[in-house]
Short mmCIF file of C-alpha atoms and ligand atoms in Angstrom, two decimals:
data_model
loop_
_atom_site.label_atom_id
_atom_site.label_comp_id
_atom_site.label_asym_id
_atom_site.label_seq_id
_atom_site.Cartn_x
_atom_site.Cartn_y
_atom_site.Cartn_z
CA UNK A 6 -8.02 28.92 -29.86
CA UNK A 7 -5.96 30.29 -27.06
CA UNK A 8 -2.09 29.53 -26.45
CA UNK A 9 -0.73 29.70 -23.35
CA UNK A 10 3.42 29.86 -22.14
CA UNK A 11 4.38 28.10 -19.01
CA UNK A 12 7.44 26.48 -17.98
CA UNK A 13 8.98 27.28 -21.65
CA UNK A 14 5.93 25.00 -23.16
CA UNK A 15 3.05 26.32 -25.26
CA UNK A 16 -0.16 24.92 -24.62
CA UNK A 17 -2.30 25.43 -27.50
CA UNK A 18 -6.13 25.14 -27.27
CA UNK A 19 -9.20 26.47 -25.06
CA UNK A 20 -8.56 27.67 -21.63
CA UNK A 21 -11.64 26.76 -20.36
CA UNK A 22 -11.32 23.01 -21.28
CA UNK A 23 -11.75 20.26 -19.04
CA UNK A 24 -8.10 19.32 -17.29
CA UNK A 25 -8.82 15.60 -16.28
CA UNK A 26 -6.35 13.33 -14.83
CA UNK A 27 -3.55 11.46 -16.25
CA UNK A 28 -3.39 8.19 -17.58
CA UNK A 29 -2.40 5.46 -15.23
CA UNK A 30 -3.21 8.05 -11.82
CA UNK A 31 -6.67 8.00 -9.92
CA UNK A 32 -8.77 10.46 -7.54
CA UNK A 33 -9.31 8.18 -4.14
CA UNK A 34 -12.76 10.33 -3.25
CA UNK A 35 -15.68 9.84 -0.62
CA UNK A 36 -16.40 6.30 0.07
CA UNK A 37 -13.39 5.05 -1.43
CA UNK A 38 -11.39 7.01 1.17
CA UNK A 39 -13.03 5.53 3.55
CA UNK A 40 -11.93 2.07 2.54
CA UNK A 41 -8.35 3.43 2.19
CA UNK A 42 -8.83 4.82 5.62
CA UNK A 43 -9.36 1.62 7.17
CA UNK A 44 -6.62 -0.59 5.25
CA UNK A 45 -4.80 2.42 6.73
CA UNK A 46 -5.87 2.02 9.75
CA UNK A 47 -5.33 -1.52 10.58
CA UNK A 48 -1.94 -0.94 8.73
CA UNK A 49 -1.04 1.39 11.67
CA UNK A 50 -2.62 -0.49 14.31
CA UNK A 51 -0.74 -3.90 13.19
CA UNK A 52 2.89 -1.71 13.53
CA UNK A 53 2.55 -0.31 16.52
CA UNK A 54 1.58 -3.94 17.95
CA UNK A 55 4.77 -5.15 16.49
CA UNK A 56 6.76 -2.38 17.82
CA UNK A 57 7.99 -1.24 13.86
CA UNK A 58 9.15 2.27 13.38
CA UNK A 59 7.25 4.66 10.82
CA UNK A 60 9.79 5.98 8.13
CA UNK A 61 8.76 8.51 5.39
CA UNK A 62 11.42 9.38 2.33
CA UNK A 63 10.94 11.15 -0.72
CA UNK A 64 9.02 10.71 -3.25
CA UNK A 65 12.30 11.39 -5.96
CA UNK A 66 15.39 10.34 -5.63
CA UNK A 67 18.51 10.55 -7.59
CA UNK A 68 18.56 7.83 -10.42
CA UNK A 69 21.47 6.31 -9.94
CA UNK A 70 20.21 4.66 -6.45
CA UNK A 71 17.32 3.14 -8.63
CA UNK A 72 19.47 2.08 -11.09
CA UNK A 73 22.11 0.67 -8.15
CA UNK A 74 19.80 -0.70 -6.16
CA UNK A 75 17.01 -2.13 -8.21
CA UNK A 76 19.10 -3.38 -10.73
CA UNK A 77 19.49 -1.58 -14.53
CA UNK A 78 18.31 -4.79 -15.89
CA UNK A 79 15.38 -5.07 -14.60
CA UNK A 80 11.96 -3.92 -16.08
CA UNK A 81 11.12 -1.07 -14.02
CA UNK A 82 14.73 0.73 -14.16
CA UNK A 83 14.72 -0.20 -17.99
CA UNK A 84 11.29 0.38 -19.34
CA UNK A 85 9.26 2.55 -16.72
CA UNK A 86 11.10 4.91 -14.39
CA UNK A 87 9.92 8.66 -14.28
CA UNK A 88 13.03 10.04 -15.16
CA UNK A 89 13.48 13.59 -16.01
CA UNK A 90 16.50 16.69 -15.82
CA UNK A 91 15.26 18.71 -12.99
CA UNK A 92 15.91 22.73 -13.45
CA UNK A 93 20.01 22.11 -12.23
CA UNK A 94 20.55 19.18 -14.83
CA UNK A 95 20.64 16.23 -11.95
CA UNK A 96 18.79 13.37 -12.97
CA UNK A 97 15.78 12.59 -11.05
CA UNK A 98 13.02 10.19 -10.67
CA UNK A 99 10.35 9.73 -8.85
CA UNK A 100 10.23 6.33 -6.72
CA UNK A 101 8.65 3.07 -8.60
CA UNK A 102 9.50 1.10 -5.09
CA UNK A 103 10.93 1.59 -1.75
CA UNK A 104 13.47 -0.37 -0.43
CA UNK A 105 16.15 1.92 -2.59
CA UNK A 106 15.27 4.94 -0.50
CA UNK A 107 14.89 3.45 3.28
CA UNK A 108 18.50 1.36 2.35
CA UNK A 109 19.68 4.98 1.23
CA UNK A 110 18.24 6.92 4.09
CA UNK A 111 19.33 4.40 6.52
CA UNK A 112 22.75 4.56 5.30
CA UNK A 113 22.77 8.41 5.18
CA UNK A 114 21.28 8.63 8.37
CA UNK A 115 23.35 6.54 10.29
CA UNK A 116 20.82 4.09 11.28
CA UNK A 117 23.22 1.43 11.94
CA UNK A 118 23.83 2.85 15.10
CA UNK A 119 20.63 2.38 16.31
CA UNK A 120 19.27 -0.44 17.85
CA UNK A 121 19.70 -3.67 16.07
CA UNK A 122 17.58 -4.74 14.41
CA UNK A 123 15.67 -1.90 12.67
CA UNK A 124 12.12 -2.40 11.64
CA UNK A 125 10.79 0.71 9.29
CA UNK A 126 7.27 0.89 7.62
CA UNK A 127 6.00 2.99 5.51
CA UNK A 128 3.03 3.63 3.22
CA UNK A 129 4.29 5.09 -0.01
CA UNK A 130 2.89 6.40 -3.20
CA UNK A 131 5.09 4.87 -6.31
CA UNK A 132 5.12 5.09 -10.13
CA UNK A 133 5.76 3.41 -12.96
CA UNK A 134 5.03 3.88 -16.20
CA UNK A 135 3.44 0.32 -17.14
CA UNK A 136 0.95 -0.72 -19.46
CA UNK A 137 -2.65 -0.29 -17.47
CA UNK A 138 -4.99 -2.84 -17.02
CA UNK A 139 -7.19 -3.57 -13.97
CA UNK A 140 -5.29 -3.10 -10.78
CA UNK A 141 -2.34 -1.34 -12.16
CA UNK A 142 -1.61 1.74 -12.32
CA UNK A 143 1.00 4.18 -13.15
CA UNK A 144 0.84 5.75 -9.69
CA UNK A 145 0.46 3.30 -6.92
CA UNK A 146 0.93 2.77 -3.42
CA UNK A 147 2.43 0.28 -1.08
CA UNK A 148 2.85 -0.53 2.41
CA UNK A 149 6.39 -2.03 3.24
CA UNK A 150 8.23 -3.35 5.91
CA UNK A 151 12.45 -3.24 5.85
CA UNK A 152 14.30 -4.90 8.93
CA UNK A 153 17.82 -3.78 9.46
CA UNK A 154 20.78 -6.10 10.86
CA UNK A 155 18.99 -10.00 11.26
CA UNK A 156 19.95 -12.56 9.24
CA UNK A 157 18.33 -14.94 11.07
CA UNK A 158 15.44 -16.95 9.35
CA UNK A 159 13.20 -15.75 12.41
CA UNK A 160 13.50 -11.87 10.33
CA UNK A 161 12.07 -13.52 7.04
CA UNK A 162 8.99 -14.95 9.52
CA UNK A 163 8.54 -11.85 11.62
CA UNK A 164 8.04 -10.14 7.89
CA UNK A 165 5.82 -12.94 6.64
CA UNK A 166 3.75 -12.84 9.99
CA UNK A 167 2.92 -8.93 9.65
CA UNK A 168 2.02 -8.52 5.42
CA UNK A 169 -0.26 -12.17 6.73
CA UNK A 170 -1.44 -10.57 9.63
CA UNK A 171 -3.11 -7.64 7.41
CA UNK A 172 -5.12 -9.88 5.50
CA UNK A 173 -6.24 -11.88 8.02
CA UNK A 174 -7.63 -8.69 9.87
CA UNK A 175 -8.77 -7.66 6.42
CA UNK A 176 -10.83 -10.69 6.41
CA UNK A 177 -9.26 -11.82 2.84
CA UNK A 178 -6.37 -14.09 4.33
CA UNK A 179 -8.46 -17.08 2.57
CA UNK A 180 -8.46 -15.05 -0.61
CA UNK A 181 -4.74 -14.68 -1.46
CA UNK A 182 -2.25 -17.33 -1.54
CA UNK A 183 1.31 -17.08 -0.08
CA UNK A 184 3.66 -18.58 -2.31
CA UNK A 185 7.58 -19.01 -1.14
CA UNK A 186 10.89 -19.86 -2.26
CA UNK A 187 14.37 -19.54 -1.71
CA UNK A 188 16.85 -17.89 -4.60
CA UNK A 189 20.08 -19.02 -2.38
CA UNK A 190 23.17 -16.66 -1.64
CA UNK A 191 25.70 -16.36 -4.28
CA UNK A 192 27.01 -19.30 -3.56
CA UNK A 193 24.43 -21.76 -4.61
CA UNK A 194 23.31 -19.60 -7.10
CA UNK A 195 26.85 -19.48 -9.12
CA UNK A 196 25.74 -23.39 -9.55
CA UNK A 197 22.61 -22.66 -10.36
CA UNK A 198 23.22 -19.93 -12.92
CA UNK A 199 26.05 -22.46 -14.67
CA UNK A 200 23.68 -25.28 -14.57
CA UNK A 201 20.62 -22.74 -16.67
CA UNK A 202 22.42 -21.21 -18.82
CA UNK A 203 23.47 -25.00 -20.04
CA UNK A 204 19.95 -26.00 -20.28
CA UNK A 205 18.88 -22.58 -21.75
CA UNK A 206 21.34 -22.37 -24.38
CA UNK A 207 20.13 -24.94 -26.60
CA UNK A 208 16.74 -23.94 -26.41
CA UNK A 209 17.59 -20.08 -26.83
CA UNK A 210 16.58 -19.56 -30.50
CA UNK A 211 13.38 -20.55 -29.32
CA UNK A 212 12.62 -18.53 -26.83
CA UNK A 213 11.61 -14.54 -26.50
CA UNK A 214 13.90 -11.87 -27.39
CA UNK A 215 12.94 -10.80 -23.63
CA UNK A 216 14.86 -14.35 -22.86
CA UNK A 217 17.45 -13.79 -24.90
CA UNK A 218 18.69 -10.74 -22.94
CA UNK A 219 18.02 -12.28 -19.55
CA UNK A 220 20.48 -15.13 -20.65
CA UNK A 221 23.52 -12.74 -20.98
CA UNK A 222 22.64 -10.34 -17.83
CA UNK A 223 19.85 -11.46 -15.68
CA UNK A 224 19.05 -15.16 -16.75
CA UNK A 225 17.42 -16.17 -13.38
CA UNK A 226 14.56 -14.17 -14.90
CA UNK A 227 14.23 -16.16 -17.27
CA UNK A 228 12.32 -18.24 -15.20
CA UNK A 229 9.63 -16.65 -14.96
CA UNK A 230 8.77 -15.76 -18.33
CA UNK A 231 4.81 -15.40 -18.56
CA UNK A 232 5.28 -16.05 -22.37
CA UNK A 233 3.74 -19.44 -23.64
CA UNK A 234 6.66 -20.23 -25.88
CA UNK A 235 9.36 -19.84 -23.57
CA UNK A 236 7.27 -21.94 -20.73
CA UNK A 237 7.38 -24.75 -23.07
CA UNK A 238 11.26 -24.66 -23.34
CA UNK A 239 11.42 -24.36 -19.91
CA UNK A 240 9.30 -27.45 -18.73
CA UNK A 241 12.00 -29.52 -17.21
CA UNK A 242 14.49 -26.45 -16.31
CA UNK A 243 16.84 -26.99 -13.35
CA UNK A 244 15.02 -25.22 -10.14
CA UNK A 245 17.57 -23.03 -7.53
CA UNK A 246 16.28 -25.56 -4.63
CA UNK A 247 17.71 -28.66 -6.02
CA UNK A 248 21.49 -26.08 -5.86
CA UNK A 249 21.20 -24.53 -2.20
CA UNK A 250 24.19 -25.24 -0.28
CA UNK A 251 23.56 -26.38 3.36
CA UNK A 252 23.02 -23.28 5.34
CA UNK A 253 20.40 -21.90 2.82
CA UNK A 254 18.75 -25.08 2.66
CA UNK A 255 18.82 -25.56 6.49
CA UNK A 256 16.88 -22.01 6.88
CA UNK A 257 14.24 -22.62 4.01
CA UNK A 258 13.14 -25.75 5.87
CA UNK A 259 13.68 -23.16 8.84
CA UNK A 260 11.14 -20.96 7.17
CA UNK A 261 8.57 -23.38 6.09
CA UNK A 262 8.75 -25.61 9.41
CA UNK A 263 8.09 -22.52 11.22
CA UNK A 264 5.60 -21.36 9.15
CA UNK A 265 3.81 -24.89 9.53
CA UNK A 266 4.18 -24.75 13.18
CA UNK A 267 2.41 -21.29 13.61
CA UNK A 268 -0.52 -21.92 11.26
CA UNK A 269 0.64 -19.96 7.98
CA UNK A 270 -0.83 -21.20 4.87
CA UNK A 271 1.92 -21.36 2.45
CA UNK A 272 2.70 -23.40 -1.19
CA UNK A 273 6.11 -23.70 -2.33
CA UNK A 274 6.86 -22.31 -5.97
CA UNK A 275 10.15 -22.83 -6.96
CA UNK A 276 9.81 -20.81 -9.70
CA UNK A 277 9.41 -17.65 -8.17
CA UNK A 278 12.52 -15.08 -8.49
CA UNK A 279 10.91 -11.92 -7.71
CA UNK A 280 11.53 -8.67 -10.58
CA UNK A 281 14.08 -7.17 -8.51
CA UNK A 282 17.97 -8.01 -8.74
CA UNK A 283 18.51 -7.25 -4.79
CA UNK A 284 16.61 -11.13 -3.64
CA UNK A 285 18.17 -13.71 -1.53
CA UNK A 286 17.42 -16.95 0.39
CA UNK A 287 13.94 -16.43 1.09
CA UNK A 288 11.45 -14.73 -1.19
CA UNK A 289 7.77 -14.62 -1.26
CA UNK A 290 4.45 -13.38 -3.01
CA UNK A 291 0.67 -12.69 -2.23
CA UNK A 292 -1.33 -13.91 -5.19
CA UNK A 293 -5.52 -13.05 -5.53
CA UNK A 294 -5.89 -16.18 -7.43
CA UNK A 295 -9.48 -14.95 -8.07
CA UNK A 296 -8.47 -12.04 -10.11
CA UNK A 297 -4.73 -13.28 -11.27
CA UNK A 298 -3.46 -9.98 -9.52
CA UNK A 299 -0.49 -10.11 -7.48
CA UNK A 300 -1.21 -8.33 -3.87
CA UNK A 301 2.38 -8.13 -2.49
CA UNK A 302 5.76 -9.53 -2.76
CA UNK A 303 8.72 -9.65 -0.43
CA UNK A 304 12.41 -11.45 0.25
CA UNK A 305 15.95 -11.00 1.99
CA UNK A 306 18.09 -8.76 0.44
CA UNK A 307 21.65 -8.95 2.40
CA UNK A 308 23.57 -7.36 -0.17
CA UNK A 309 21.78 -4.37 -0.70
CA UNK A 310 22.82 -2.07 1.83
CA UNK A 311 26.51 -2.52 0.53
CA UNK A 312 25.36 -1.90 -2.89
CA UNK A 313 24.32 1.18 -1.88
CA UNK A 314 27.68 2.04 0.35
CA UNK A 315 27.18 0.81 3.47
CA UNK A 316 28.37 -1.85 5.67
CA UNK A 317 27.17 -5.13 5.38
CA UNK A 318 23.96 -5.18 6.90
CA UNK A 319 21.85 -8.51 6.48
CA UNK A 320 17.96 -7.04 5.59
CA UNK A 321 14.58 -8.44 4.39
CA UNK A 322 11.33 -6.62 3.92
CA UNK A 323 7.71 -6.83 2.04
CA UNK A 324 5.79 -4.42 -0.61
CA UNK A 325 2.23 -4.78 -0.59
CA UNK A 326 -0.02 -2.87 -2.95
CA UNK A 327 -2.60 -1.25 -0.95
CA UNK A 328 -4.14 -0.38 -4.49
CA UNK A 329 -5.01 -4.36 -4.97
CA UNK A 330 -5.98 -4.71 -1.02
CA UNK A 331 -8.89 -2.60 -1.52
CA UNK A 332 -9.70 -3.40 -4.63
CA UNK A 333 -10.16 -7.17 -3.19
CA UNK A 334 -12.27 -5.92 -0.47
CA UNK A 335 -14.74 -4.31 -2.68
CA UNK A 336 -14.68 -7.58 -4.83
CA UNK A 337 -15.65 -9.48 -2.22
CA UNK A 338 -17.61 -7.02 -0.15
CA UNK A 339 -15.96 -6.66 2.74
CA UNK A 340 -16.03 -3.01 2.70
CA UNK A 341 -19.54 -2.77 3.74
CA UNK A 342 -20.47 -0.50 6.45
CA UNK A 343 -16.88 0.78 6.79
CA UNK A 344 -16.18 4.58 7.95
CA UNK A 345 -17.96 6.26 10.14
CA UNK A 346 -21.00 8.77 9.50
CA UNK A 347 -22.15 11.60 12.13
CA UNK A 348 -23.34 10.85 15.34
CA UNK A 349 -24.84 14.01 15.38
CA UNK A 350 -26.05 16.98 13.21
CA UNK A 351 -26.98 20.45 14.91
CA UNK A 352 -29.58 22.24 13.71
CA UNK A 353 -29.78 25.88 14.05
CA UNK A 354 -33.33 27.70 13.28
CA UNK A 355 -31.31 31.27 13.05
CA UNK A 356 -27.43 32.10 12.89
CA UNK A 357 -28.37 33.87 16.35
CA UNK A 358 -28.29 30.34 17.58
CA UNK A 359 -24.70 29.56 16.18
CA UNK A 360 -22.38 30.85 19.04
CA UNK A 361 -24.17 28.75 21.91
CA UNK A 362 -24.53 25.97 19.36
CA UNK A 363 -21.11 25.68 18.42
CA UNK A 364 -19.77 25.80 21.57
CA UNK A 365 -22.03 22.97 23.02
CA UNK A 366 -20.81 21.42 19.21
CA UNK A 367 -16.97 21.99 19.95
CA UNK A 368 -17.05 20.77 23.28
CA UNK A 369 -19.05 17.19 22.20
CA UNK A 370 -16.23 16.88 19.11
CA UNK A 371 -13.79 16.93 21.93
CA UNK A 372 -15.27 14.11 23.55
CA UNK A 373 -14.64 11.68 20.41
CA UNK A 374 -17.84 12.52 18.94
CA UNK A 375 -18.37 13.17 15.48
CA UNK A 376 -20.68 16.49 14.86
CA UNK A 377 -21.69 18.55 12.06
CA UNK A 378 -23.48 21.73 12.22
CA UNK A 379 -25.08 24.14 9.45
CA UNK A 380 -22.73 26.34 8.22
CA UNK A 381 -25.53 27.67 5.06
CA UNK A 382 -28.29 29.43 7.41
CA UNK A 383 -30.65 27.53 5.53
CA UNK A 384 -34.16 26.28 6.51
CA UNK A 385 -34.72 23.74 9.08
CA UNK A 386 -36.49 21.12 6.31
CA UNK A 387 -32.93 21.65 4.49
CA UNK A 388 -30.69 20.93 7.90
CA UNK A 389 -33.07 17.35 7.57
CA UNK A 390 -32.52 16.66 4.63
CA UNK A 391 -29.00 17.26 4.56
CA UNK A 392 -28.52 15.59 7.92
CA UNK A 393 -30.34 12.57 6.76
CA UNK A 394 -28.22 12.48 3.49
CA UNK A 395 -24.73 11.96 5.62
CA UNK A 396 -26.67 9.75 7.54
CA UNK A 397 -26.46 11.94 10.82
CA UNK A 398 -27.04 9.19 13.83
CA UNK A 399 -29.18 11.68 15.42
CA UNK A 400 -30.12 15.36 15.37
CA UNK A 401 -29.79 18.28 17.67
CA UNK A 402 -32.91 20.42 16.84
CA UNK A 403 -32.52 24.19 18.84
CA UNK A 404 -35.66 26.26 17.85
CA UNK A 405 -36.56 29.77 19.08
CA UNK A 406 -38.57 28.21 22.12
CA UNK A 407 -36.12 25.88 22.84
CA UNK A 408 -33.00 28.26 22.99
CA UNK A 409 -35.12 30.25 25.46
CA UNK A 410 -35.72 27.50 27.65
CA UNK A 411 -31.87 26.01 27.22
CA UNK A 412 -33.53 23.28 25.92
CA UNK A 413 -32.93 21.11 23.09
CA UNK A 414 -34.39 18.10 21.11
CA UNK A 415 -32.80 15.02 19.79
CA UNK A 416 -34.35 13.09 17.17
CA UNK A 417 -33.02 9.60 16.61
CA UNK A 418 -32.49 9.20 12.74
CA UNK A 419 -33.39 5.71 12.76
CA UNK A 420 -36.70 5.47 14.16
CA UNK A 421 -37.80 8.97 14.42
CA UNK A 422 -37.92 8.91 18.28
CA UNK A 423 -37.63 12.18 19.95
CA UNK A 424 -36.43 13.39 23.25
CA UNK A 425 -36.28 17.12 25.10
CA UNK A 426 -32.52 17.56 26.99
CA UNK A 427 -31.19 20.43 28.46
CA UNK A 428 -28.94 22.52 26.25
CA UNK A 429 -26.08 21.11 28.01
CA UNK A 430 -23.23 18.99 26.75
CA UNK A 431 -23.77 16.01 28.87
CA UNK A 432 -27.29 15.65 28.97
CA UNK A 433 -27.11 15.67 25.12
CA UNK A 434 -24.37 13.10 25.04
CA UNK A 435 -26.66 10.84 26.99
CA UNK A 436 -29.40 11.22 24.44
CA UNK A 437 -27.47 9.99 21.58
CA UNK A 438 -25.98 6.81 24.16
CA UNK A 439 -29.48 6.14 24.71
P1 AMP B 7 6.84 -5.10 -6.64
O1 AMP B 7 7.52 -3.91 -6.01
O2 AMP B 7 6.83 -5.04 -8.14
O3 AMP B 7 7.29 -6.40 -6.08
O4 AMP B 7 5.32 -4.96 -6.24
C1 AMP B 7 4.83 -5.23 -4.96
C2 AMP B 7 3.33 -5.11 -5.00
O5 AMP B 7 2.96 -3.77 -5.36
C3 AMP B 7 2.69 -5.95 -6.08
O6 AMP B 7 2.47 -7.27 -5.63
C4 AMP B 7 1.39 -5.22 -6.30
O7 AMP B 7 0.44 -5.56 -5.33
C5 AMP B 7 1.78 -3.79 -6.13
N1 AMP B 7 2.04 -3.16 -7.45
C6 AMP B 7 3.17 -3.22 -8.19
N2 AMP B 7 3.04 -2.51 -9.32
C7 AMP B 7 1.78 -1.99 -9.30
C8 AMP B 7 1.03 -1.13 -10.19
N3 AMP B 7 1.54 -0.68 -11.32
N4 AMP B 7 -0.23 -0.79 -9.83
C9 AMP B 7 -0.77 -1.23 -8.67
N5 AMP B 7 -0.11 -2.01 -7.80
C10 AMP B 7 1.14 -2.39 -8.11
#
């Protein structure tokens, strides 16, 4: 038994134990980067299409704009922030969502100035500390889109057309349902609210304690209580749609005409709300029916950035969870085949080979081509079997003979073919194009 001091704690117990990882966090590693790599990918290649701006905050924040901004009666500023004193007593925590910090650093930063609208993206780690079960996790990341300074309906599509976009290029578009709604502005929903709470009320002894709470603070959550008993009571409850006034009902229709017209697979489902206080007018989710996992979620929020101190600046944005995205690509297999392995791998017969090698090497890597070399001065059977284990394309073989000839050969991986080249950078890049 050992103890250890750091940071004012004692760990007690053997030093040379096993540290593994903590609950709720995972190690992405070999071919699951690769997947990552290319969500990534097509992630970054879909926002610079739509002209969007890349914007990366931090990944704590003070608490209060979590507890502003997300709303202090909602589940993940209640139950499962990260929330701790940091060393000069401020209260910190570390992000479990987005939009809080590109509102605040858009605000802070003055972004208002720029060009209107503002489209920022970003791919973000988050955490929460939730209860795991497959496909959540206590750390997490999403890929989000905010736009700054539309309020037109045309914003909510533009949104809607980029998270879609990503699963169509995916190739899962036909596995995850778009569901929309529209929550109103405070208008309607001051109806709507009155209107609940009267058919709640009676029904309120019945219901979860979870229910009971929403009532008094939140009670548009109430519909959408996942608990059996409260679904009952709730069969015939008064839906938001049948309250919008005219201009939120004008742009819903807006929203799902348009969405219609450009070949967007949507159902309606009134009873979406969305966790988060911040919603209005339009909100939306990405189901995997298959697995009962929700893959993204997303809505206007026109309030928020006056919540948070600034001007009034109409906004609307999507969080998808890139976590879910690959895990429905390796559900369905369409990660096969992804990433890319060597095209070539050099084989040196003695380290006095190395300097010509590498520089031939170097000079091929500049050209876009992927190369690995032996870096263990081990035997040439080893090189092969190492190059055929990262599934090398094809391999550069420089012998004794060969380097005195500046020659080289280049044995194609995949059926064993071989060729003699010149030791020269072209000629060998035109035996792999072969
Ligand atoms: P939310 O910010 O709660 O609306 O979440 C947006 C999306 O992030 C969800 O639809 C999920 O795809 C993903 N997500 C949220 N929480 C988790 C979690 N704990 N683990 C993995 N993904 C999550």
């Amino acid at each position: 038994m050992h103890n250890t001091r750091l940071c004012g704690i004692i760990f007690h117990g053997d030093v040379t134990m096993k540290i593994t990882k903590q609950k709720g966090t995972r190690d992405i590693i070999l071919e699951d980067t690769k997947i990552w790599q290319y969500v990534e990918k097509n992630i970054r290649d879909i926002c610079r299409e739509y002209n969007l701006n890349e914007i990366r905050t931090p990944v704590f924040e003070a608490t209060e704009l979590f507890a502003r901004g997300v709303g202090d009666e909602t589940d993940i500023v209640n139950k499962e922030m990260y929330t701790f004193l940091d060393k000069g007593g401020r209260s910190i925590t570390l992000r479990p969502e987005l939009t809080a910090g590109v509102v605040r650093s858009y605000i802070e930063n003055g972004m208002m100035s720029q060009a209107s609208p503002l489209k920022l993206w970003y791919i973000g780690n988050m955490y929460r500390y939730e209860k795991m079960q497959k496909g959540r996790y206590r750390e997490f990341t999403q890929f989000g889109l905010e736009i700054f300074g539309s309020s037109s309906y045309l914003a909510d599509i533009e949104t809607i057309c980029v998270s879609y976009e990503l699963f169509k290029r995916l190739g899962i578009s036909d596995k995850v349902e778009l569901s929309i709604n529209s929550i109103g502005c405070e208008t309607c929903r001051k109806k709507y609210i009155e209107a609940l709470k009267a058919y709640v009320l009676p029904r309120l002894d019945n219901m979860c304690d979870n229910c009971k709470v929403r009532y008094e603070k939140n009670p548009m959550r109430i519909i959408d209580c996942k608990e059996e008993k409260c679904k009952v009571e709730l069969e015939n409850v008064p839906m938001i749609t049948d309250y919008l006034c005219d201009e939120c009902r004008s742009d819903f229709e807006k929203v799902c005409n348009t969405l219609n017209s450009i070949g967007i697979p949507y159902v309606i489902d009134k009873k979406i709300v969305r966790g988060l206080d911040y919603y209005n007018k339009t909100v939306y989710e990405y189901t995997a029916k298959d697995l009962g996992l929700a893959a993204g979620g997303g809505g206007r929020y026109d309030k928020l950035v006056e919540t948070l101190g600034g001007n009034t600046t109409p906004a609307v944005g999507f969080g998808l969870g890139i976590d879910r995205i690959v895990l429905l690509l390796k559900e369905y297999n369409m990660c096969e085949n992804i990433g890319e392995s060597a095209d070539m791998y050099f084989t040196i017969i003695d380290d006095l080979a190395y300097p010509k090698a590498i520089n031939i090497v170097n000079e091929i890597r500049r050209r876009g081509y992927i190369v690995d070399i032996d870096i263990c001065n081990r035997s040439f059977k080893s090189q092969l079997k190492y190059a055929d284990k990262i599934k090398a394309k094809y391999v550069c073989i420089i012998g004794e003979e060969e380097l005195k000839n500046n020659k080289c050969i280049i044995r194609n991986m995949n059926d064993g073919t071989q060729s003699e080249v010149a030791l020269d950078v072209c000629d060998i890049i035109k035996g792999i194009e072969r």
